[in-house]
Coordinates of C-alpha atoms and ligand atoms in Angstrom, one line a residue:
M4 CA -19.1 -33.1 -6.6
P5 CA -19.2 -36.4 -8.6
R6 CA -22.4 -37.2 -10.0
E7 CA -22.8 -40.2 -8.1
H8 CA -23.0 -38.4 -4.6
F9 CA -25.7 -36.1 -6.1
G10 CA -29.1 -37.3 -6.4
S11 CA -32.3 -35.9 -4.8
D12 CA -31.6 -38.3 -1.6
H13 CA -28.2 -36.0 -1.6
E14 CA -28.4 -34.6 2.2
F15 CA -26.0 -30.9 1.7
L16 CA -24.6 -30.4 4.9
P17 CA -26.4 -27.9 7.5
K18 CA -24.5 -24.6 7.3
H19 CA -23.8 -24.8 11.1
M20 CA -21.5 -27.6 9.8
I21 CA -19.2 -25.9 7.5
I22 CA -16.0 -24.2 8.4
S23 CA -16.9 -20.3 8.6
Y24 CA -14.6 -18.0 6.9
E25 CA -14.1 -16.8 10.6
E26 CA -12.9 -19.8 11.4
I27 CA -10.8 -20.3 8.3
I28 CA -9.0 -17.4 9.9
V29 CA -8.3 -19.3 13.3
V30 CA -6.5 -22.1 11.2
V31 CA -5.1 -19.7 9.3
K32 CA -3.7 -17.5 12.5
S33 CA -2.7 -20.4 14.0
M34 CA -0.3 -22.0 11.2
L35 CA 1.5 -18.4 10.6
P36 CA 4.1 -19.2 13.7
L37 CA 4.7 -22.8 12.6
G38 CA 6.0 -21.5 9.0
L39 CA 3.0 -20.9 6.9
K40 CA 4.0 -19.6 3.3
K41 CA 0.9 -20.7 1.2
V42 CA -2.5 -21.2 1.7
R43 CA -4.5 -23.0 -1.3
I44 CA -8.4 -22.5 -1.7
T45 CA -9.6 -25.6 -3.7
G46 CA -12.8 -28.1 -3.6
G47 CA -14.5 -28.8 -4.7
E48 CA -15.3 -25.9 -6.5
P49 CA -14.1 -23.2 -4.5
L50 CA -15.7 -20.0 -7.3
M51 CA -19.2 -22.0 -5.8
R52 CA -18.4 -20.8 -2.8
K53 CA -20.5 -17.1 -1.8
D54 CA -18.0 -14.5 -1.3
I55 CA -14.8 -16.3 -1.7
S56 CA -13.1 -12.6 -2.3
K57 CA -14.0 -12.3 1.4
L58 CA -12.3 -14.9 2.2
I59 CA -9.1 -14.3 0.3
S60 CA -9.1 -10.5 1.9
M61 CA -9.5 -11.9 5.3
I62 CA -6.8 -14.6 4.9
R63 CA -4.5 -11.6 3.2
K64 CA -5.1 -9.3 6.1
L65 CA -3.3 -11.8 8.3
D66 CA 0.0 -11.4 6.2
S67 CA 1.1 -9.3 3.3
D68 CA 3.5 -12.2 2.3
L69 CA 1.4 -14.8 2.3
D70 CA 1.5 -16.8 -1.0
I71 CA -2.6 -17.2 -1.8
A72 CA -3.4 -19.3 -4.6
M73 CA -6.7 -20.8 -5.7
T74 CA -7.3 -24.3 -7.9
T75 CA -10.2 -23.9 -9.7
N76 CA -12.2 -25.5 -12.8
G77 CA -12.3 -22.2 -14.5
V78 CA -15.8 -22.0 -15.5
L79 CA -16.4 -18.7 -13.2
L80 CA -13.0 -17.3 -13.4
R81 CA -13.9 -14.2 -15.7
R82 CA -16.8 -13.7 -13.2
H83 CA -14.8 -13.2 -10.1
I84 CA -10.9 -12.6 -11.3
T85 CA -11.2 -8.9 -10.5
S86 CA -12.2 -9.1 -7.0
L87 CA -10.1 -12.4 -6.7
K88 CA -7.3 -9.6 -7.6
E89 CA -8.3 -6.9 -5.5
A90 CA -8.7 -9.1 -2.4
G91 CA -5.2 -10.2 -2.5
L92 CA -5.1 -13.5 -4.6
N93 CA -1.9 -13.9 -5.7
R94 CA -2.0 -16.6 -8.4
V95 CA -4.3 -19.0 -10.2
T96 CA -3.9 -23.1 -11.6
V97 CA -7.0 -23.6 -13.8
S98 CA -7.6 -27.6 -13.8
L99 CA -8.1 -29.0 -18.0
D100 CA -8.1 -32.2 -18.8
S101 CA -9.0 -31.8 -22.5
I102 CA -9.2 -29.6 -25.0
D103 CA -11.4 -31.1 -27.3
E104 CA -15.2 -30.0 -27.1
Q105 CA -16.7 -33.4 -26.7
S106 CA -14.3 -35.2 -24.5
F107 CA -14.1 -32.1 -21.9
K108 CA -17.5 -32.4 -22.0
E109 CA -17.7 -36.4 -20.7
I110 CA -14.4 -36.2 -18.4
T111 CA -16.3 -33.1 -16.1
D112 CA -19.5 -34.2 -16.9
S113 CA -21.0 -31.2 -17.5
E114 CA -22.6 -29.2 -20.3
N115 CA -19.8 -26.8 -19.5
D116 CA -17.5 -25.5 -23.1
V117 CA -13.8 -25.5 -23.2
S118 CA -14.0 -22.1 -24.6
Q119 CA -15.5 -20.4 -21.1
V120 CA -12.0 -22.0 -19.1
I121 CA -9.9 -21.1 -21.6
D122 CA -11.6 -17.2 -20.9
G123 CA -11.1 -17.6 -17.4
I124 CA -7.3 -18.1 -18.0
N125 CA -7.4 -14.9 -20.4
S126 CA -8.6 -13.4 -18.0
V127 CA -6.0 -14.1 -15.4
I128 CA -3.5 -12.8 -18.0
E129 CA -5.1 -9.6 -18.9
L130 CA -4.8 -8.9 -15.2
G131 CA -1.1 -9.8 -15.4
M132 CA -1.5 -12.2 -12.8
E133 CA 0.5 -16.0 -12.6
V134 CA -1.8 -18.7 -13.7
K135 CA -0.8 -22.6 -14.0
V136 CA -2.9 -25.1 -15.7
N137 CA -3.1 -29.3 -14.3
T138 CA -4.1 -31.7 -16.6
V139 CA -4.2 -35.2 -15.4
I140 CA -4.2 -38.1 -17.9
K141 CA -5.6 -41.0 -17.7
R142 CA -4.8 -44.2 -20.3
G143 CA -8.1 -44.7 -23.1
V144 CA -9.1 -41.5 -22.1
N145 CA -7.2 -38.4 -22.9
E146 CA -4.2 -39.0 -24.2
N147 CA -4.2 -37.6 -27.4
Q148 CA -5.1 -34.7 -25.9
I149 CA -1.5 -34.4 -24.4
I150 CA 0.2 -32.3 -27.4
P151 CA -3.3 -30.0 -28.2
L152 CA -2.4 -29.0 -24.8
V153 CA 1.0 -28.0 -25.1
N154 CA 0.3 -27.0 -28.1
T155 CA -2.5 -24.3 -26.6
F156 CA -0.5 -23.4 -23.5
L157 CA 3.0 -23.0 -25.2
K158 CA 0.9 -20.4 -27.6
L159 CA -0.3 -18.5 -24.3
N160 CA 2.8 -19.2 -22.5
V161 CA 0.7 -20.5 -19.5
P162 CA 3.1 -23.0 -17.6
I163 CA 0.8 -27.0 -17.8
R164 CA 1.5 -29.3 -15.0
F165 CA 0.9 -32.9 -15.7
I166 CA -0.5 -35.0 -12.6
E167 CA -0.5 -38.7 -12.1
F168 CA -3.7 -39.8 -11.8
M169 CA -3.8 -41.0 -8.1
D170 CA -6.2 -43.1 -6.5
V171 CA -7.0 -40.6 -4.2
G172 CA -10.7 -41.6 -2.4
S173 CA -12.3 -44.6 -3.8
T174 CA -14.8 -43.5 -6.1
N175 CA -12.6 -42.9 -9.0
S176 CA -12.3 -46.7 -10.0
W177 CA -8.6 -46.1 -10.0
N178 CA -5.9 -49.0 -11.7
L179 CA -2.5 -48.7 -12.1
D180 CA -3.0 -49.8 -15.6
S181 CA -4.8 -46.3 -15.9
V182 CA -1.8 -44.1 -14.8
V183 CA 0.2 -42.5 -17.8
T184 CA 3.1 -41.7 -15.6
G185 CA 5.1 -38.1 -16.1
K186 CA 7.8 -40.0 -18.3
E187 CA 5.6 -41.6 -20.8
I188 CA 4.0 -38.0 -21.3
R189 CA 7.6 -36.6 -21.7
E190 CA 8.2 -39.3 -24.3
I191 CA 5.5 -38.3 -26.4
I192 CA 5.9 -34.5 -26.1
G193 CA 9.7 -35.3 -26.7
R194 CA 8.4 -37.1 -30.1
N195 CA 6.6 -34.0 -31.1
F196 CA 8.9 -31.1 -29.9
N197 CA 12.4 -30.8 -28.6
P198 CA 13.4 -33.3 -25.9
L199 CA 12.5 -31.9 -22.8
I200 CA 15.3 -31.1 -20.0
K201 CA 15.4 -31.2 -16.4
K202 CA 15.2 -28.3 -14.1
K203 CA 16.3 -28.0 -10.5
S204 CA 13.6 -27.4 -8.1
N205 CA 13.1 -23.9 -6.9
Y206 CA 12.3 -24.7 -2.9
F207 CA 12.2 -27.6 -0.8
G208 CA 8.8 -29.3 -0.9
E209 CA 8.3 -28.6 -4.4
V210 CA 5.8 -31.3 -5.5
A211 CA 6.1 -30.3 -9.9
K212 CA 9.6 -31.4 -11.0
L213 CA 9.9 -28.8 -13.8
W214 CA 11.5 -29.7 -17.4
T215 CA 11.9 -27.6 -19.7
M216 CA 11.4 -27.2 -23.4
D217 CA 14.0 -24.7 -25.3
G218 CA 15.1 -22.9 -22.2
D219 CA 11.7 -20.3 -22.2
Y220 CA 8.8 -22.4 -21.4
D221 CA 8.4 -25.0 -18.7
I222 CA 6.1 -28.1 -18.5
G223 CA 5.7 -29.5 -14.9
F224 CA 5.3 -33.5 -13.9
I225 CA 3.8 -34.1 -10.4
E226 CA 4.7 -38.0 -9.8
S227 CA 2.9 -38.8 -7.0
I228 CA 2.7 -42.5 -8.5
S229 CA 5.8 -43.4 -10.4
S230 CA 7.9 -41.3 -8.1
P231 CA 6.1 -40.7 -4.4
F232 CA 7.6 -37.6 -2.9
C233 CA 5.9 -38.1 0.7
G234 CA 9.5 -37.1 2.5
S235 CA 9.5 -33.7 1.5
C236 CA 5.5 -33.0 1.5
T237 CA 4.6 -29.5 3.4
R238 CA 0.6 -29.7 2.9
A239 CA -1.7 -29.9 5.1
R240 CA -5.2 -29.8 4.1
I241 CA -8.4 -28.4 5.9
S242 CA -11.9 -29.7 5.1
S243 CA -15.1 -27.4 4.2
K244 CA -15.9 -29.5 8.4
G245 CA -12.9 -28.3 9.5
N246 CA -11.0 -31.7 9.9
L247 CA -7.2 -31.2 9.4
Y248 CA -5.7 -34.0 6.9
T249 CA -2.1 -34.2 7.3
C250 CA -2.0 -36.8 3.8
L251 CA -3.9 -36.6 0.7
F252 CA -4.8 -40.0 1.2
S253 CA -5.7 -40.1 4.7
E254 CA -8.7 -42.1 6.1
Q255 CA -9.1 -39.5 8.7
G256 CA -8.8 -36.0 9.7
Y257 CA -8.2 -34.3 12.9
D258 CA -11.8 -32.8 13.9
L259 CA -9.8 -28.9 14.1
L260 CA -13.4 -27.0 14.5
S261 CA -14.9 -28.3 17.7
I262 CA -11.6 -27.3 19.1
I263 CA -12.0 -23.7 17.8
R264 CA -15.5 -23.6 18.9
M265 CA -14.7 -24.3 22.3
N266 CA -13.3 -20.9 21.8
A267 CA -9.8 -22.2 22.3
E268 CA -7.1 -19.4 22.2
V269 CA -5.2 -19.3 18.8
A270 CA -1.7 -20.0 20.9
D271 CA -3.9 -23.3 21.8
V272 CA -4.6 -24.2 18.4
T273 CA -1.0 -23.7 17.1
K274 CA 0.1 -26.1 19.8
I275 CA -2.6 -28.8 18.8
I276 CA -1.6 -28.4 14.7
S277 CA 1.8 -28.7 15.8
S278 CA 1.6 -31.7 17.8
I279 CA -0.3 -33.1 15.4
W280 CA 1.9 -32.2 12.4
N281 CA 5.2 -33.3 14.3
K282 CA 3.5 -37.0 15.1
R283 CA 2.3 -37.5 11.4
D284 CA 3.3 -40.5 9.9
D285 CA 1.0 -40.9 6.9
K286 CA 3.5 -41.5 4.0
Y287 CA 1.0 -43.3 1.6
S288 CA 2.6 -42.9 -1.6
E289 CA 5.1 -44.8 -0.5
Y290 CA 3.5 -47.9 0.2
R291 CA 0.9 -47.6 -2.3
S292 CA 1.9 -51.3 -3.4
E293 CA 1.6 -52.8 -0.3
N294 CA -1.9 -54.7 0.0
N295 CA -4.3 -51.7 1.2
S296 CA -7.3 -53.2 -0.4
N297 CA -9.2 -52.8 3.4
R298 CA -8.5 -48.6 3.2
K299 CA -11.1 -46.1 2.7
P300 CA -9.4 -42.8 2.1
V301 CA -11.0 -39.9 1.8
E302 CA -12.5 -38.2 -1.4
M303 CA -10.8 -35.4 -3.6
S304 CA -13.7 -33.8 -3.6
Y305 CA -13.8 -33.6 0.1
I306 CA -10.4 -31.9 0.8
G307 CA -9.3 -30.9 -2.6
G308 CA -6.3 -31.7 -4.8
Ligands
SAM25 C1 -10.0 -31.9 -6.7 S1 -9.5 -30.5 -8.0 C2 -10.8 -29.4 -7.2 C3 -10.7 -27.7 -7.8 C4 -11.2 -27.5 -8.7 N1 -12.8 -27.8 -8.6 C5 -10.8 -28.1 -9.7 O1 -11.3 -28.7 -10.9 O2 -9.5 -27.6 -9.9 C6 -8.4 -30.3 -8.0 C7 -6.9 -30.4 -8.9 O3 -7.1 -32.1 -8.5 C8 -6.5 -33.0 -9.6 N2 -7.2 -34.4 -9.6 C9 -8.7 -34.8 -9.2 N3 -8.7 -35.7 -8.9 C10 -7.4 -36.6 -9.4 C11 -6.9 -37.7 -9.5 N4 -7.7 -38.9 -9.1 N5 -5.7 -37.8 -9.7 C12 -4.7 -36.8 -10.0 N6 -5.1 -35.4 -9.7 C13 -6.3 -35.5 -9.1 C14 -7.6 -32.2 -10.1 O4 -7.3 -32.2 -11.9 C15 -7.4 -30.7 -10.1 O5 -6.6 -30.0 -10.7

């Protein structure tokens, strides 16, 4: 939760307004016949939710082949990783924008230490699970972290993915000048290591473009600003209030929770989701440059990255 949302007068959602694990299961079940292949648990901070492993095991019981991933700040990973693995989690993405303690504390606005996050990453490696790192570089904030981050994760053989700083929500004081593009980051890496070589995508809808360093270490770039990929986006998002969002930059979601609470059959929820999905025409990243000053997109802390 960003600090500006936090304070003595901040109202937390009453529990009954939050989608329950059983209700999340209805959503997942209803999406399986539509070709759902991957579920990512994000947030907010997913490891703050009570009994998160229980949700993972409930999802796993629905389909043994489903790819279940989690995006986390990594601080509580070591404490939870064994039960997450036992519950059926396949892989973890850890967000880390700086390896320098001081700038990490400033960026995360917290008293956590980088060492806790690295320890969390190591705990995933120790269990033989796949782990990746997500990094957002902002101009004037952490460009000097590009090389130290690559050095650290090259040594650990953990793939790093650079996400271009996006104008999600309206509280992150985004402007185009603050975006360090994938191309710029590749140039910086190329000056310090051998130049990166582009790889082919692994599957339709893969958001990260992969580049390889000497053939055995890959670095991903998610270039939503400089190279939008709305046309191949296959992601739907569910908020903690049970709203379905068809775009990361949506202003409004569809209230699935009320439908589920009217005791709708799973097959009916499938039909509703299918009709919302087939009608979607949001492609915000492709018309970002047009005048969008009146837009009020949903906050990233609300629907996750
Ligand atoms: C919103 S976080 C939520 C999950 C979890 N708390 C975490 O820290 O990973 C999910 C991902 O979105 C990324 N992210 C947040 N704000 C962003 C922005 N404005 N542009 C691009 N990525 C962003 C974060 O770096 C993180 O990898």
